[in-house]
PDB file of C-alpha atoms in Angstrom:
ATOM      1  CA  ILE A   1      -0.523  -0.252   0.230  1.00  0.00           C
ATOM      2  CA  GLY A   2       1.520   4.056  -0.952  1.00  0.00           C
ATOM      3  CA  ASN A   3       4.087   4.271  -3.916  1.00  0.00           C
ATOM      4  CA  ILE A   4       5.981   1.342  -3.499  1.00  0.00           C
ATOM      5  CA  PRO A   5       3.228  -1.110  -6.083  1.00  0.00           C
ATOM      6  CA  ASP A   6       3.390   1.292  -8.109  1.00  0.00           C
ATOM      7  CA  ALA A   7       7.316   1.747  -8.195  1.00  0.00           C
ATOM      8  CA  VAL A   8       7.693  -2.555  -8.352  1.00  0.00           C
ATOM      9  CA  LEU A   9       4.765  -2.309 -11.830  1.00  0.00           C
ATOM     10  CA  SER A  10       6.430   0.083 -13.248  1.00  0.00           C
ATOM     11  CA  CYS A  11      10.713  -1.440 -13.535  1.00  0.00           C
ATOM     12  CA  LEU A  12       7.914  -4.642 -14.882  1.00  0.00           C
ATOM     13  CA  LYS A  13       6.898  -2.437 -18.685  1.00  0.00           C
ATOM     14  CA  LYS A  14       9.617  -4.744 -20.496  1.00  0.00           C
ATOM     15  CA  HIS A  15       7.880  -7.919 -19.773  1.00  0.00           C
ATOM     16  CA  LYS A  16       5.308  -9.497 -21.488  1.00  0.00           C
ATOM     17  CA  ASP A  17       2.293 -11.355 -20.685  1.00  0.00           C
ATOM     18  CA  LEU A  18       2.667 -11.602 -16.923  1.00  0.00           C
ATOM     19  CA  GLY A  19      -0.626 -13.092 -14.910  1.00  0.00           C
ATOM     20  CA  ILE A  20      -1.575 -10.653 -11.933  1.00  0.00           C
ATOM     21  CA  HIS A  21      -3.088 -11.900  -8.741  1.00  0.00           C
ATOM     22  CA  SER A  22      -2.430 -10.882  -5.875  1.00  0.00           C
ATOM     23  CA  GLU A  23      -3.920  -9.398  -2.497  1.00  0.00           C
ATOM     24  CA  MET A  24      -4.502  -5.773  -3.742  1.00  0.00           C
ATOM     25  CA  PHE A  25      -3.384  -3.979  -6.841  1.00  0.00           C
ATOM     26  CA  SER A  26      -3.007  -0.308  -7.839  1.00  0.00           C
ATOM     27  CA  ASP A  27      -2.912   2.105 -11.051  1.00  0.00           C
ATOM     28  CA  GLY A  28      -0.055   0.364 -12.156  1.00  0.00           C
ATOM     29  CA  VAL A  29      -1.094  -3.250 -13.494  1.00  0.00           C
ATOM     30  CA  VAL A  30      -3.911  -0.523 -14.932  1.00  0.00           C
ATOM     31  CA  ASP A  31      -0.584   0.944 -17.030  1.00  0.00           C
ATOM     32  CA  LEU A  32       0.732  -2.793 -18.067  1.00  0.00           C
ATOM     33  CA  VAL A  33      -2.955  -3.458 -18.963  1.00  0.00           C
ATOM     34  CA  GLU A  34      -2.636  -0.925 -21.240  1.00  0.00           C
ATOM     35  CA  GLU A  35       0.962  -1.600 -22.510  1.00  0.00           C
ATOM     36  CA  GLY A  36      -0.080  -4.428 -22.986  1.00  0.00           C
ATOM     37  CA  CYS A  37       2.584  -6.367 -20.535  1.00  0.00           C
ATOM     38  CA  VAL A  38      -0.343  -8.183 -18.179  1.00  0.00           C
ATOM     39  CA  THR A  39      -2.283 -10.247 -20.326  1.00  0.00           C
ATOM     40  CA  ASN A  40      -3.039 -13.705 -17.798  1.00  0.00           C
ATOM     41  CA  THR A  41      -3.065 -16.136 -20.317  1.00  0.00           C
ATOM     42  CA  PHE A  42      -0.234 -18.118 -18.783  1.00  0.00           C
ATOM     43  CA  LYS A  43      -1.951 -18.382 -15.691  1.00  0.00           C
ATOM     44  CA  LYS A  44      -3.189 -21.790 -14.664  1.00  0.00           C
ATOM     45  CA  ASN A  45      -5.930 -20.081 -12.061  1.00  0.00           C
ATOM     46  CA  HIS A  46      -7.998 -18.338 -12.972  1.00  0.00           C
ATOM     47  CA  PRO A  47      -6.325 -17.114 -16.687  1.00  0.00           C
ATOM     48  CA  GLY A  48      -7.305 -14.354 -19.013  1.00  0.00           C
ATOM     49  CA  LYS A  49      -8.584 -12.260 -15.612  1.00  0.00           C
ATOM     50  CA  ILE A  50      -6.182 -10.099 -12.659  1.00  0.00           C
ATOM     51  CA  THR A  51      -7.685 -11.935  -9.119  1.00  0.00           C
ATOM     52  CA  GLY A  52      -7.081  -9.833  -6.404  1.00  0.00           C
ATOM     53  CA  SER A  53      -8.554  -8.771  -2.792  1.00  0.00           C
ATOM     54  CA  PHE A  54      -8.808  -4.857  -3.393  1.00  0.00           C
ATOM     55  CA  MET A  55      -7.561  -2.198  -4.781  1.00  0.00           C
ATOM     56  CA  VAL A  56      -6.212   1.240  -3.715  1.00  0.00           C
ATOM     57  CA  GLY A  57      -5.668   3.697  -6.675  1.00  0.00           C
ATOM     58  CA  THR A  58      -7.806   6.724  -8.053  1.00  0.00           C
ATOM     59  CA  ARG A  59     -10.314   6.718 -10.770  1.00  0.00           C
ATOM     60  CA  LYS A  60      -8.683   5.413 -13.006  1.00  0.00           C
ATOM     61  CA  LEU A  61      -8.405   2.391 -11.449  1.00  0.00           C
ATOM     62  CA  PHE A  62     -11.954   1.820 -10.049  1.00  0.00           C
ATOM     63  CA  ASP A  63     -12.726   2.843 -14.125  1.00  0.00           C
ATOM     64  CA  PHE A  64     -11.198  -0.112 -15.276  1.00  0.00           C
ATOM     65  CA  VAL A  65     -12.612  -2.487 -12.260  1.00  0.00           C
ATOM     66  CA  ASP A  66     -16.146  -0.980 -14.116  1.00  0.00           C
ATOM     67  CA  ASN A  67     -19.247  -3.794 -13.347  1.00  0.00           C
ATOM     68  CA  ASN A  68     -15.792  -6.972 -13.195  1.00  0.00           C
ATOM     69  CA  PRO A  69     -16.866  -8.400  -9.359  1.00  0.00           C
ATOM     70  CA  PHE A  70     -14.587  -7.264  -6.491  1.00  0.00           C
ATOM     71  CA  VAL A  71     -15.121  -8.792  -3.098  1.00  0.00           C
ATOM     72  CA  GLY A  72     -12.739  -9.486  -0.243  1.00  0.00           C
ATOM     73  CA  VAL A  73     -10.844  -7.383   3.011  1.00  0.00           C
ATOM     74  CA  GLY A  74      -8.076  -8.474   2.537  1.00  0.00           C
ATOM     75  CA  GLY A  75      -5.506 -12.484   3.222  1.00  0.00           C
ATOM     76  CA  GLN A  76      -1.756 -11.556   2.707  1.00  0.00           C
ATOM     77  CA  VAL A  77      -0.832 -14.990   4.252  1.00  0.00           C
ATOM     78  CA  ASP A  78      -3.265 -16.865   1.420  1.00  0.00           C
ATOM     79  CA  PHE A  79      -1.805 -14.945  -1.530  1.00  0.00           C
ATOM     80  CA  ILE A  80       1.172 -15.798  -0.017  1.00  0.00           C
ATOM     81  CA  ARG A  81       0.929 -19.595   1.145  1.00  0.00           C
ATOM     82  CA  GLY A  82      -0.058 -19.900  -2.599  1.00  0.00           C
ATOM     83  CA  ALA A  83       2.770 -17.891  -4.692  1.00  0.00           C
ATOM     84  CA  ALA A  84       4.596 -20.323  -2.506  1.00  0.00           C
ATOM     85  CA  VAL A  85       2.702 -23.455  -3.890  1.00  0.00           C
ATOM     86  CA  GLY A  86       1.490 -22.371  -6.794  1.00  0.00           C
ATOM     87  CA  ARG A  87       1.176 -25.198  -9.885  1.00  0.00           C
ATOM     88  CA  ASP A  88       3.558 -24.655 -12.117  1.00  0.00           C
ATOM     89  CA  GLY A  89       6.253 -23.681  -9.132  1.00  0.00           C
ATOM     90  CA  LYS A  90       7.298 -20.739 -10.338  1.00  0.00           C
ATOM     91  CA  GLY A  91       5.303 -18.620  -8.332  1.00  0.00           C
ATOM     92  CA  LYS A  92       7.225 -16.088  -5.446  1.00  0.00           C
ATOM     93  CA  PRO A  93       6.086 -15.023  -2.531  1.00  0.00           C
ATOM     94  CA  ILE A  94       7.574 -11.785  -2.581  1.00  0.00           C
ATOM     95  CA  LEU A  95       6.365  -8.095   0.439  1.00  0.00           C
ATOM     96  CA  ALA A  96       7.242  -4.909  -0.629  1.00  0.00           C
ATOM     97  CA  MET A  97       7.413  -1.816   1.478  1.00  0.00           C
ATOM     98  CA  PRO A  98       9.573   1.404   2.378  1.00  0.00           C
ATOM     99  CA  SER A  99      12.212   0.569   4.893  1.00  0.00           C
ATOM    100  CA  THR A 100      11.175   3.627   7.304  1.00  0.00           C
ATOM    101  CA  THR A 101       7.948   5.482   8.153  1.00  0.00           C
ATOM    102  CA  ASN A 102       6.777   8.382   7.290  1.00  0.00           C
ATOM    103  CA  LYS A 103       8.330   9.737  10.856  1.00  0.00           C
ATOM    104  CA  GLY A 104      11.846   7.938  10.037  1.00  0.00           C
ATOM    105  CA  GLU A 105      11.733   5.032  11.801  1.00  0.00           C
ATOM    106  CA  SER A 106      12.666   1.884  10.859  1.00  0.00           C
ATOM    107  CA  LYS A 107      10.064  -0.249   9.892  1.00  0.00           C
ATOM    108  CA  ILE A 108      12.613  -3.121  10.253  1.00  0.00           C
ATOM    109  CA  VAL A 109      12.816  -3.844  13.849  1.00  0.00           C
ATOM    110  CA  PRO A 110      14.331  -6.361  16.106  1.00  0.00           C
ATOM    111  CA  TYR A 111      11.584  -7.067  18.012  1.00  0.00           C
ATOM    112  CA  LEU A 112       7.151  -6.268  18.075  1.00  0.00           C
ATOM    113  CA  LYS A 113       6.362  -3.649  19.777  1.00  0.00           C
ATOM    114  CA  GLN A 114       3.624  -4.982  23.096  1.00  0.00           C
ATOM    115  CA  GLY A 115       0.671  -5.846  21.127  1.00  0.00           C
ATOM    116  CA  GLY A 116       2.090  -6.192  17.706  1.00  0.00           C
ATOM    117  CA  GLY A 117       0.763  -8.256  14.783  1.00  0.00           C
ATOM    118  CA  VAL A 118       1.580 -10.592  13.029  1.00  0.00           C
ATOM    119  CA  VAL A 119      -0.106 -11.417   9.333  1.00  0.00           C
ATOM    120  CA  THR A 120       2.732 -13.772   8.206  1.00  0.00           C
ATOM    121  CA  THR A 121       4.870 -16.017   9.796  1.00  0.00           C
ATOM    122  CA  ARG A 122       8.416 -16.097   8.705  1.00  0.00           C
ATOM    123  CA  ALA A 123       7.798 -19.219   7.913  1.00  0.00           C
ATOM    124  CA  HIS A 124       6.051 -17.842   4.453  1.00  0.00           C
ATOM    125  CA  VAL A 125       7.992 -15.360   3.656  1.00  0.00           C
ATOM    126  CA  HIS A 126      10.640 -15.761   1.192  1.00  0.00           C
ATOM    127  CA  TYR A 127      11.716 -12.465  -0.097  1.00  0.00           C
ATOM    128  CA  LEU A 128      11.383  -8.836   1.274  1.00  0.00           C
ATOM    129  CA  VAL A 129      11.844  -5.412  -1.101  1.00  0.00           C
ATOM    130  CA  THR A 130      13.127  -2.273  -0.151  1.00  0.00           C
ATOM    131  CA  GLU A 131      14.965   0.167  -1.364  1.00  0.00           C
ATOM    132  CA  TYR A 132      17.586  -0.818  -0.470  1.00  0.00           C
ATOM    133  CA  GLY A 133      17.433  -4.347  -2.358  1.00  0.00           C
ATOM    134  CA  ILE A 134      15.620  -7.610  -1.563  1.00  0.00           C
ATOM    135  CA  ALA A 135      16.468  -9.736   1.126  1.00  0.00           C
ATOM    136  CA  TYR A 136      15.846 -14.145   0.567  1.00  0.00           C
ATOM    137  CA  LEU A 137      14.774 -15.050   4.639  1.00  0.00           C
ATOM    138  CA  PHE A 138      12.998 -18.991   2.809  1.00  0.00           C
ATOM    139  CA  GLY A 139      15.308 -21.272   5.059  1.00  0.00           C
ATOM    140  CA  LYS A 140      17.344 -18.842   6.780  1.00  0.00           C
ATOM    141  CA  SER A 141      18.478 -19.125  10.139  1.00  0.00           C
ATOM    142  CA  LEU A 142      17.283 -16.500  13.031  1.00  0.00           C
ATOM    143  CA  ARG A 143      21.287 -15.048  12.336  1.00  0.00           C
ATOM    144  CA  GLN A 144      21.260 -15.555   8.871  1.00  0.00           C
ATOM    145  CA  ARG A 145      18.058 -13.728   8.323  1.00  0.00           C
ATOM    146  CA  ALA A 146      19.333 -10.736  10.233  1.00  0.00           C
ATOM    147  CA  PHE A 147      21.346 -10.525   8.148  1.00  0.00           C
ATOM    148  CA  GLU A 148      19.755 -10.401   5.570  1.00  0.00           C
ATOM    149  CA  LEU A 149      17.189  -7.948   6.562  1.00  0.00           C
ATOM    150  CA  ILE A 150      19.783  -5.648   8.247  1.00  0.00           C
ATOM    151  CA  ARG A 151      21.633  -5.456   4.323  1.00  0.00           C
ATOM    152  CA  ILE A 152      17.964  -3.606   3.152  1.00  0.00           C
ATOM    153  CA  ALA A 153      17.062  -1.792   6.415  1.00  0.00           C
ATOM    154  CA  HIS A 154      17.917   2.401   6.172  1.00  0.00           C
ATOM    155  CA  PRO A 155      21.356   2.650   6.546  1.00  0.00           C
ATOM    156  CA  ASN A 156      20.713   5.314   8.933  1.00  0.00           C
ATOM    157  CA  HIS A 157      19.101   2.346  11.461  1.00  0.00           C
ATOM    158  CA  ARG A 158      21.917  -0.688  10.610  1.00  0.00           C
ATOM    159  CA  GLU A 159      24.549  -0.140  13.215  1.00  0.00           C
ATOM    160  CA  GLU A 160      21.523  -0.562  15.784  1.00  0.00           C
ATOM    161  CA  LEU A 161      19.766  -3.138  14.275  1.00  0.00           C
ATOM    162  CA  GLU A 162      23.100  -4.991  14.324  1.00  0.00           C
ATOM    163  CA  LYS A 163      23.735  -4.445  17.823  1.00  0.00           C
ATOM    164  CA  GLU A 164      20.221  -5.268  18.544  1.00  0.00           C
ATOM    165  CA  ALA A 165      20.967  -7.940  16.827  1.00  0.00           C
ATOM    166  CA  PHE A 166      24.602  -8.503  18.858  1.00  0.00           C
ATOM    167  CA  THR A 167      22.642  -8.421  22.150  1.00  0.00           C
ATOM    168  CA  ARG A 168      19.785 -11.313  21.135  1.00  0.00           C
ATOM    169  CA  LEU A 169      21.591 -13.631  18.827  1.00  0.00           C
ATOM    170  CA  LYS A 170      25.096 -13.107  20.672  1.00  0.00           C
ATOM    171  CA  CYS A 171      27.101 -12.932  17.998  1.00  0.00           C
ATOM    172  CA  MET A 172      27.613 -10.139  14.716  1.00  0.00           C
ATOM    173  CA  PRO A 173      24.958 -11.059  11.766  1.00  0.00           C
ATOM    174  CA  SER A 174      27.144  -9.578   9.307  1.00  0.00           C
ATOM    175  CA  LEU A 175      30.166 -11.671  10.242  1.00  0.00           C
TER     176      LEU A 175
END
């Protein structure tokens, strides 16, 4: 949600015959359809159709959806798990987010705040993407995951994350 989906989608303009099966989609999907990049032709489930739970965008997006059925309140974990077990074996469970909040706080943290909720378990997330790179997390130990996450955190927060990782994991993840 926010600028990340459209930023990622804008990088796909040189691709052809893409299929969209996502929890949410935004205006960037409309652009890809109009440019012929998204055809949904080769999808195993619902070929020729875009599948999603909800949309975030402008009037352009809602006009695009028009009278097509749309319902849902989200379902991140369902889409993450679905991507991992796709029939063609090519699905990739990917989460994308900015590395910081609007207030400059790191979104990559050593622990959850009291009362913080978990939507998708660490066992289900294969890739996490920020503006600083891609962390491949699947099958990694806690130390390896810490290293990968610190590597894609905002540079202003990496030193503090390293210290917390050392305190909690008794090692420097980057070593």
